[in-house]
Coordinates of C-alpha atoms in Angstrom, one line a residue:
Chain A
V310 CA 5.9 -24.1 21.0
H311 CA 5.0 -21.9 24.0
S312 CA 6.7 -18.6 23.4
L313 CA 7.4 -16.1 20.7
A314 CA 11.1 -16.9 21.0
E315 CA 10.3 -20.6 20.3
I316 CA 8.1 -19.6 17.4
E317 CA 11.0 -17.5 15.9
S318 CA 13.4 -20.4 16.3
A319 CA 11.0 -22.9 14.7
F320 CA 10.2 -20.5 11.9
R321 CA 13.9 -19.9 11.3
T322 CA 14.4 -23.6 10.9
S323 CA 11.3 -24.0 8.7
V324 CA 12.2 -21.1 6.4
P325 CA 16.0 -20.8 6.0
D326 CA 15.7 -18.2 3.2
E327 CA 16.4 -14.9 5.0
A328 CA 14.7 -12.7 2.5
L329 CA 11.5 -14.8 2.5
R330 CA 11.5 -15.0 6.3
G331 CA 11.9 -11.2 6.5
L332 CA 8.9 -10.7 4.3
I333 CA 6.8 -13.1 6.2
N334 CA 8.0 -11.5 9.5
T335 CA 6.7 -8.2 8.2
R336 CA 3.4 -9.7 7.3
V337 CA 3.1 -11.1 10.8
L338 CA 4.0 -7.8 12.4
L339 CA 1.4 -5.9 10.4
R340 CA -1.2 -8.5 11.3
T341 CA -0.4 -9.1 14.9
G342 CA 1.8 -6.3 16.1
V343 CA 4.5 -8.8 17.0
N344 CA 8.0 -8.3 15.7
L345 CA 9.6 -11.7 15.8
R346 CA 13.0 -10.2 15.1
M347 CA 12.7 -8.0 18.2
I348 CA 10.5 -9.8 20.7
D349 CA 9.0 -7.8 23.5
P350 CA 9.8 -9.7 26.7
Q351 CA 6.3 -8.7 28.1
K352 CA 4.6 -10.6 25.3
D353 CA 7.0 -13.5 24.9
R354 CA 4.9 -16.0 26.9
N355 CA 1.5 -14.4 26.5
P356 CA -0.7 -17.3 25.4
E357 CA -3.1 -15.1 23.5
V358 CA -0.3 -13.4 21.6
V359 CA 1.5 -16.7 20.9
A360 CA -1.7 -18.2 19.6
H361 CA -2.4 -15.2 17.3
V362 CA 1.1 -15.4 15.8
L363 CA 0.9 -19.2 15.3
S364 CA -2.5 -18.9 13.6
T365 CA -1.2 -16.0 11.4
L366 CA 1.8 -18.1 10.3
A367 CA -0.6 -21.0 9.7
D368 CA -2.7 -18.7 7.5
F369 CA 0.5 -18.2 5.4
G370 CA 1.1 -21.9 5.2
Y371 CA 3.7 -22.2 8.0
R372 CA 2.3 -24.6 10.6
L373 CA 4.5 -24.8 13.6
E374 CA 3.7 -27.2 16.4
H375 CA 1.6 -25.7 19.3
G376 CA 2.5 -27.4 22.5
Chain B
M213 CA 1.1 16.0 -22.3
S214 CA 4.1 14.3 -23.8
A215 CA 6.1 11.7 -21.8
P216 CA 9.5 10.3 -22.3
T217 CA 9.9 6.6 -22.8
A218 CA 12.7 4.4 -21.6
T219 CA 15.3 2.9 -24.0
R220 CA 13.8 0.1 -26.1
S221 CA 10.4 1.6 -25.3
A222 CA 9.9 -1.0 -22.6
T223 CA 7.3 1.2 -20.9
A224 CA 5.5 4.4 -21.4
S225 CA 3.6 6.9 -19.2
A226 CA 0.8 9.1 -20.4
H227 CA -1.6 11.7 -19.0
S228 CA -4.8 13.1 -20.5
T229 CA -7.3 15.7 -19.4
R230 CA -9.8 15.0 -22.1
P231 CA -13.1 14.6 -20.3
D232 CA -14.6 11.9 -22.5
A233 CA -13.4 8.4 -21.6
R234 CA -13.0 7.2 -25.2
A235 CA -11.2 10.4 -26.2
A236 CA -9.0 10.1 -23.2
A237 CA -8.2 6.5 -24.0
A238 CA -7.2 7.5 -27.6
D239 CA -5.0 10.3 -26.2
L240 CA -3.3 7.9 -23.8
L241 CA -2.8 5.3 -26.6
R242 CA -1.2 7.9 -28.8
Q243 CA 1.2 8.9 -26.1
F244 CA 2.2 5.2 -25.5
G245 CA 3.9 5.6 -28.9
G246 CA 5.9 2.5 -29.9
V247 CA 5.1 0.4 -26.8
E248 CA 2.9 -2.6 -27.5
P249 CA 1.5 -3.1 -24.0
L250 CA 0.9 -6.4 -22.4
A251 CA -0.7 -4.6 -19.4
V252 CA -1.9 -1.1 -18.7
A253 CA -2.6 0.5 -15.3
F254 CA -4.7 3.7 -15.4
F255 CA -5.7 6.1 -12.7
C256 CA -8.6 8.5 -13.3
A257 CA -10.5 11.3 -11.6
P258 CA -13.8 10.1 -10.2
G259 CA -15.9 11.8 -12.9
Y260 CA -14.6 9.4 -15.6
D261 CA -16.5 6.5 -17.0
G262 CA -13.7 4.0 -16.0
V263 CA -15.6 1.1 -17.5
A264 CA -15.6 2.8 -20.9
L265 CA -12.0 3.9 -20.5
S266 CA -10.7 0.4 -19.7
A267 CA -12.8 -1.1 -22.4
A268 CA -11.4 1.4 -25.0
L269 CA -7.8 0.7 -23.9
R270 CA -8.5 -3.1 -24.2
Q271 CA -10.2 -2.7 -27.5
A272 CA -7.0 -1.2 -28.9
H273 CA -4.9 -4.1 -27.5
P274 CA -7.2 -7.1 -27.0
A275 CA -4.6 -9.3 -25.3
C276 CA -3.6 -6.5 -22.9
E277 CA -4.7 -6.7 -19.2
V278 CA -6.1 -3.4 -18.1
I279 CA -6.6 -2.4 -14.4
G280 CA -7.4 1.0 -13.0
C281 CA -9.1 3.0 -10.3
T282 CA -10.5 6.4 -9.3
T283 CA -8.1 8.8 -7.5
A284 CA -7.5 11.8 -5.4
G285 CA -5.2 13.2 -8.1
E286 CA -3.2 11.5 -10.8
F287 CA 0.3 12.1 -12.1
T288 CA 3.2 11.1 -14.3
E289 CA 6.9 12.0 -14.0
A290 CA 6.1 15.0 -16.3
G291 CA 3.3 16.5 -14.2
G292 CA -0.1 16.0 -12.6
G293 CA -3.2 17.4 -11.1
H294 CA -6.7 16.2 -10.6
G295 CA -9.5 15.9 -13.0
G296 CA -7.6 13.9 -15.6
V297 CA -6.2 10.4 -16.1
S298 CA -2.7 9.0 -15.9
A299 CA -1.6 5.6 -17.3
F300 CA 1.3 3.3 -17.5
A301 CA 2.0 0.8 -20.3
F302 CA 4.1 -2.4 -19.6
G303 CA 5.8 -3.6 -22.8
P304 CA 7.1 -7.1 -23.5
E305 CA 10.6 -5.9 -22.7
V306 CA 9.7 -5.7 -19.0
V307 CA 6.8 -8.2 -18.6
A308 CA 7.0 -11.8 -19.9
R309 CA 3.5 -12.7 -18.9
C310 CA 0.7 -11.2 -16.8
A311 CA -2.8 -11.8 -15.7
G312 CA -5.4 -9.8 -13.8
A313 CA -8.7 -10.3 -12.1
L314 CA -11.4 -8.4 -10.2
A315 CA -11.9 -9.4 -6.6
E316 CA -15.5 -8.7 -5.5
F317 CA -15.9 -8.3 -1.7
S318 CA -19.7 -8.6 -1.6
G319 CA -19.4 -12.3 -0.7
G320 CA -16.5 -11.7 1.7
I321 CA -13.1 -10.1 1.4
K322 CA -11.1 -13.3 1.9
E323 CA -13.3 -15.2 -0.5
G324 CA -13.1 -12.5 -3.1
I325 CA -9.3 -12.3 -3.0
A326 CA -9.0 -16.2 -3.0
R327 CA -11.2 -16.4 -6.1
A328 CA -9.3 -13.7 -7.9
T329 CA -5.9 -15.0 -7.1
A330 CA -7.0 -18.5 -8.2
E331 CA -8.2 -17.1 -11.5
I332 CA -4.8 -15.4 -12.0
G333 CA -2.9 -18.5 -11.1
E334 CA -5.0 -20.5 -13.6
A335 CA -4.4 -17.9 -16.3
L336 CA -0.6 -18.1 -15.6
G337 CA -0.7 -21.9 -15.3
Q338 CA 0.8 -21.7 -11.8
D339 CA -0.3 -21.6 -8.2
L340 CA 0.8 -18.1 -7.0
R341 CA 2.1 -19.7 -3.8
H342 CA 4.9 -21.3 -5.9
A343 CA 5.6 -18.3 -8.2
D344 CA 9.2 -17.0 -8.2
P345 CA 9.2 -14.0 -5.9
E346 CA 12.3 -12.6 -7.7
R347 CA 10.4 -12.3 -11.0
T348 CA 6.8 -12.1 -10.0
V349 CA 5.1 -9.1 -8.5
G350 CA 1.5 -8.0 -8.0
I351 CA -0.3 -4.7 -8.2
V352 CA -3.4 -4.2 -6.0
L353 CA -6.0 -1.4 -6.3
I354 CA -8.6 -1.5 -3.5
D355 CA -11.8 0.5 -3.1
G356 CA -10.8 3.3 -0.8
L357 CA -14.0 3.7 1.4
G358 CA -14.9 0.2 2.4
G359 CA -12.3 -0.3 5.1
A360 CA -11.3 -3.6 3.5
E361 CA -7.6 -3.0 3.1
E362 CA -6.3 -5.0 6.1
E363 CA -8.3 -8.1 5.3
A364 CA -7.5 -7.8 1.6
N365 CA -3.8 -7.5 2.2
H366 CA -3.9 -10.4 4.6
A367 CA -5.8 -12.5 2.1
L368 CA -3.1 -11.7 -0.6
G369 CA -0.5 -13.0 1.9
V370 CA -2.5 -16.2 2.4
A371 CA -2.8 -16.7 -1.4
A372 CA 0.8 -15.8 -2.2
P373 CA 2.8 -15.3 1.0
A374 CA 6.2 -14.9 -0.8
L375 CA 5.0 -12.4 -3.4
S376 CA 4.9 -8.6 -3.0
F377 CA 1.7 -6.9 -3.9
V378 CA 2.1 -3.1 -4.2
G379 CA -0.7 -0.6 -4.7
G380 CA -3.1 1.8 -3.2
S381 CA -6.7 2.6 -2.2
A382 CA -8.8 4.3 -4.8
G383 CA -9.9 7.9 -4.1
D384 CA -12.6 10.3 -5.1
D385 CA -10.9 13.7 -4.8
L386 CA -11.6 13.9 -1.1
V387 CA -15.4 13.8 -1.5
L388 CA -15.5 10.5 0.4
D389 CA -18.6 9.3 -1.4
R390 CA -17.7 6.7 -4.0
T391 CA -14.5 5.1 -5.2
E392 CA -14.2 2.4 -7.9
V393 CA -11.7 -0.1 -9.3
F394 CA -11.7 -1.5 -12.8
Y395 CA -10.4 -4.5 -14.7
N396 CA -10.9 -5.1 -18.4
G397 CA -14.1 -3.2 -18.7
L398 CA -15.6 -4.4 -15.4
A399 CA -15.9 -2.2 -12.2
T400 CA -16.7 -2.6 -8.6
K401 CA -17.2 -0.2 -5.7
S402 CA -16.5 -2.9 -3.2
G403 CA -13.5 -4.9 -4.2
A404 CA -10.0 -4.9 -5.7
A405 CA -8.4 -5.0 -9.1
L406 CA -5.4 -7.3 -9.2
L407 CA -2.6 -7.6 -11.7
V408 CA 0.3 -10.1 -11.4
L409 CA 3.3 -9.6 -13.6
E410 CA 6.1 -12.0 -14.4
T411 CA 8.9 -9.6 -15.1
T412 CA 11.8 -10.1 -17.5
G413 CA 14.2 -8.4 -15.2
P414 CA 14.5 -7.5 -11.5
F415 CA 12.2 -5.1 -9.8
A416 CA 12.4 -3.1 -6.6
V417 CA 9.7 -2.0 -4.2
L418 CA 9.8 1.6 -3.0
K419 CA 8.4 2.5 0.4
T420 CA 9.1 6.0 1.8
Q421 CA 7.6 8.2 4.4
S422 CA 8.6 11.5 5.8
V423 CA 8.5 11.4 9.5
E424 CA 10.8 11.4 12.5
P425 CA 10.2 9.6 15.8
T426 CA 9.1 11.5 18.9
P427 CA 10.0 10.1 22.4
H428 CA 6.3 9.2 23.0
T429 CA 5.0 5.6 22.7
F430 CA 1.5 4.4 23.4
S431 CA 0.2 1.0 24.3
V432 CA -3.4 0.6 23.1
T433 CA -5.6 -0.6 26.0
R434 CA -9.1 -0.1 24.5
A435 CA -10.0 0.0 20.8
D436 CA -12.6 -1.0 18.3
P437 CA -10.6 -2.3 15.4
A438 CA -13.6 -2.8 13.2
R439 CA -14.3 1.0 13.5
R440 CA -10.6 1.7 13.3
T441 CA -11.0 3.6 16.5
V442 CA -8.8 3.8 19.6
Y443 CA -10.3 4.9 23.0
E444 CA -7.6 4.4 25.5
V445 CA -3.8 4.1 25.6
D446 CA -1.9 3.2 28.7
G447 CA -5.2 3.1 30.5
R448 CA -5.9 6.8 29.8
P449 CA -8.3 8.5 27.4
V450 CA -6.6 8.6 24.0
L451 CA -7.5 12.2 23.3
E452 CA -5.8 13.2 26.6
A453 CA -2.7 11.3 25.9
Y454 CA -2.4 12.5 22.2
A455 CA -3.0 16.1 23.4
E456 CA -0.3 15.9 26.0
A457 CA 2.2 14.3 23.6
T458 CA 1.6 16.7 20.7
G459 CA 1.0 19.9 22.7
V460 CA -2.3 20.4 20.8
P461 CA -5.5 20.7 22.9
P462 CA -8.2 18.2 21.9
E463 CA -10.6 21.0 20.8
A464 CA -8.0 22.0 18.2
F465 CA -7.5 18.5 16.8
G466 CA -8.1 18.4 13.1
F467 CA -6.6 17.4 9.8
E468 CA -3.4 19.5 10.4
T469 CA -2.6 17.8 13.7
F470 CA -3.4 14.4 12.4
M471 CA -1.1 14.9 9.4
R472 CA 1.6 16.4 11.5
Y473 CA 1.6 13.7 14.2
P474 CA 0.8 10.2 12.7
W475 CA 1.4 7.0 14.8
A476 CA 3.7 4.2 13.7
L477 CA 3.9 0.5 14.3
M478 CA 7.7 0.2 14.4
E479 CA 9.7 -2.6 12.8
G480 CA 13.2 -1.7 14.2
D481 CA 13.6 1.8 12.8
Q482 CA 11.1 1.2 10.0
P483 CA 7.8 2.9 10.6
W484 CA 4.5 1.6 9.3
L485 CA 2.3 4.7 9.6
R486 CA -1.2 4.8 11.0
S487 CA -2.8 8.3 10.6
P488 CA -5.6 9.6 12.7
K489 CA -8.6 10.7 10.8
A490 CA -11.2 12.2 13.2
V491 CA -12.3 12.5 16.8
T492 CA -15.4 10.4 17.3
E493 CA -18.5 11.5 19.2
D494 CA -17.8 8.9 21.9
G495 CA -14.3 10.3 22.7
G496 CA -12.2 8.0 20.5
L497 CA -9.6 8.7 17.9
E498 CA -10.5 7.2 14.5
F499 CA -7.6 6.2 12.3
L500 CA -7.2 5.4 8.6
C501 CA -5.9 2.0 9.6
E502 CA -7.1 -0.7 12.0
I503 CA -5.4 -0.7 15.4
E504 CA -6.0 -3.6 17.8
E505 CA -5.7 -3.6 21.6
G506 CA -2.3 -4.6 22.8
R507 CA -0.4 -2.8 20.0
R508 CA 2.4 -0.5 20.9
L509 CA 2.8 2.5 18.7
Q510 CA 5.2 5.3 18.5
L511 CA 4.1 8.9 17.9
M512 CA 5.9 10.4 14.9
R513 CA 6.4 13.9 13.7
Q514 CA 6.0 15.0 10.1
A515 CA 9.3 15.9 8.4
E516 CA 10.5 17.3 5.1
M517 CA 9.4 15.1 2.2
L518 CA 11.8 15.6 -0.7
G519 CA 15.0 14.3 1.0
P520 CA 13.7 11.0 2.2
T521 CA 11.9 10.4 -1.1
R522 CA 15.1 11.1 -3.1
A523 CA 17.0 8.8 -0.8
A524 CA 14.5 5.9 -1.1
L525 CA 14.5 6.2 -4.8
A526 CA 18.3 6.2 -4.9
E527 CA 18.3 3.0 -2.9
A528 CA 15.7 1.3 -5.1
R529 CA 17.6 2.3 -8.2
R530 CA 20.8 1.0 -6.6
Q531 CA 19.1 -2.4 -6.1
L532 CA 18.4 -2.4 -9.8
G533 CA 21.9 -1.6 -10.8
G534 CA 20.9 1.9 -11.8
E535 CA 18.8 0.9 -14.8
V536 CA 15.1 1.5 -14.4
Q537 CA 12.7 1.0 -17.2
G538 CA 9.7 2.5 -15.5
S539 CA 7.7 2.9 -12.3
L540 CA 4.3 2.9 -10.8
V541 CA 3.8 5.1 -7.7
F542 CA 1.0 5.2 -5.1
N543 CA 1.3 8.4 -3.0
C544 CA -0.9 9.1 0.0
V545 CA -3.4 11.9 -0.3
Y546 CA -2.0 13.4 2.9
R547 CA 1.3 13.7 1.2
R548 CA -0.5 15.4 -1.8
L549 CA -2.1 17.9 0.6
E550 CA 1.4 18.7 2.0
L551 CA 2.7 19.1 -1.6
D552 CA -0.3 21.4 -2.3
A553 CA 0.4 23.5 0.8
L554 CA 4.1 23.9 0.0
D555 CA 3.6 24.1 -3.7
L556 CA 6.1 21.3 -4.2
H557 CA 4.4 19.1 -6.8
E558 CA 6.8 20.0 -9.6
E559 CA 9.9 19.3 -7.5
Y560 CA 8.4 16.1 -6.1
L561 CA 7.5 14.6 -9.5
A562 CA 10.9 15.6 -10.9
L563 CA 12.5 13.1 -8.5
F564 CA 10.8 10.3 -10.6
A565 CA 11.9 11.7 -14.0
F566 CA 14.6 9.1 -14.5
A567 CA 12.1 6.8 -16.3
P568 CA 8.5 6.8 -17.3
M569 CA 6.3 6.8 -14.2
A570 CA 2.5 7.0 -13.6
G571 CA 0.6 7.0 -10.3
F572 CA -2.1 8.5 -8.2
H573 CA -2.8 10.0 -4.8
T574 CA -4.4 7.3 -2.7
Y575 CA -6.7 6.8 0.3
G576 CA -4.2 4.3 1.7
E577 CA -1.1 2.3 0.5
S578 CA -0.6 -1.4 0.2
Y579 CA 2.6 -3.4 0.5
L580 CA 2.5 -6.5 2.7
G581 CA -0.2 -4.7 4.6
H582 CA -2.2 -1.5 4.7
M583 CA -0.6 1.8 5.8
N584 CA -1.1 5.6 5.6
Q585 CA 0.9 8.7 4.8
T586 CA 3.4 6.7 2.7
C587 CA 4.5 6.6 -0.9
V588 CA 4.9 3.0 -2.2
G589 CA 6.0 2.1 -5.7
L590 CA 7.2 -0.6 -8.1
L591 CA 10.4 0.1 -10.1
L592 CA 11.0 -2.2 -13.0
G593 CA 14.7 -2.9 -13.9

């Protein structure tokens, strides 16, 4: 997983429940400033931002592979 | 003050201005009428002995979980003010089971929340991570002066990512000296009181703010999140950029400007408000929320409050099929000051009069994270 778009895709697969995914997405936004439902192209492949989002999702128990 | 109760006396709200904690508790219990509470939330002026108040409430109902905090004003659907205590009783018709705990932050915020949520999980016989989010909801009351809200809300997400915790930061009538939270006769000035409810029916979370977007957005290029202070946006001094966007010169910045022009982290068209608090001596803008470098925020403009609140309540009630048994409301003190200025408290509280309601004016609001200038609430169906 190298980009926010890839995170969003992997997270969508990992959490098919839309309501739950929406709630976690909001938690991620408030923690990192990143809205996975509306990815800012300037941040999409920023390694620091990608790592922050991955570690935040991991905090919540969603461990996505970091490439 | 007498307060209506919902059908089946599922819940009750109460308000007392008796200055003695035990007398106030007796007054609240009398107003609860036929409700046999499984849990009580109370919100008291900073002068109250909250330990004695919560102990007296619990003495009357030994199996009842009691949480509370100090406020910047307290209210029910029937009225409010500051200097008294409001309270809400959850009867067995709306709550199947519940458990609370006090999270102490002296040994770390993350650790305090982890311990408290583990205690609650143990009491309920279930890891909160696996609780049903459709029938389980949390209430969180955090001390309002320690700046711990971001970490506390994140830690709640770590402990129970699928659950909603709704609440607010304790106040002290704008003295900014000392706030407290209470649980079952215990108190802390650095921590949070938590209550997790397993509801018998559906619930809805209310989140409403009264702002409209301006065309101005800022990318934060220099900040000190630990001090909740921003120094530069888009490579420019923050005071210069804020002045240009608001039309208010930096020397005139003050509470009125900050309340009128909050900033927002946008989620689509949904704002999560961050309100400025003060100009710092080193040229920064201090906020009531943490803001990190790299964040993009939109400048908002304060708008009329009653209409958006009415609409948000209508939507929450619609989600519950129109039947609401009661509600808890956490309303930002900035909103209270606006209500003060416009003399709108009566009209505002009347919006909540469809069922028993109790709440307080907060130093910050919690729902999935920490925010400002917002009203959040829990409506029980």
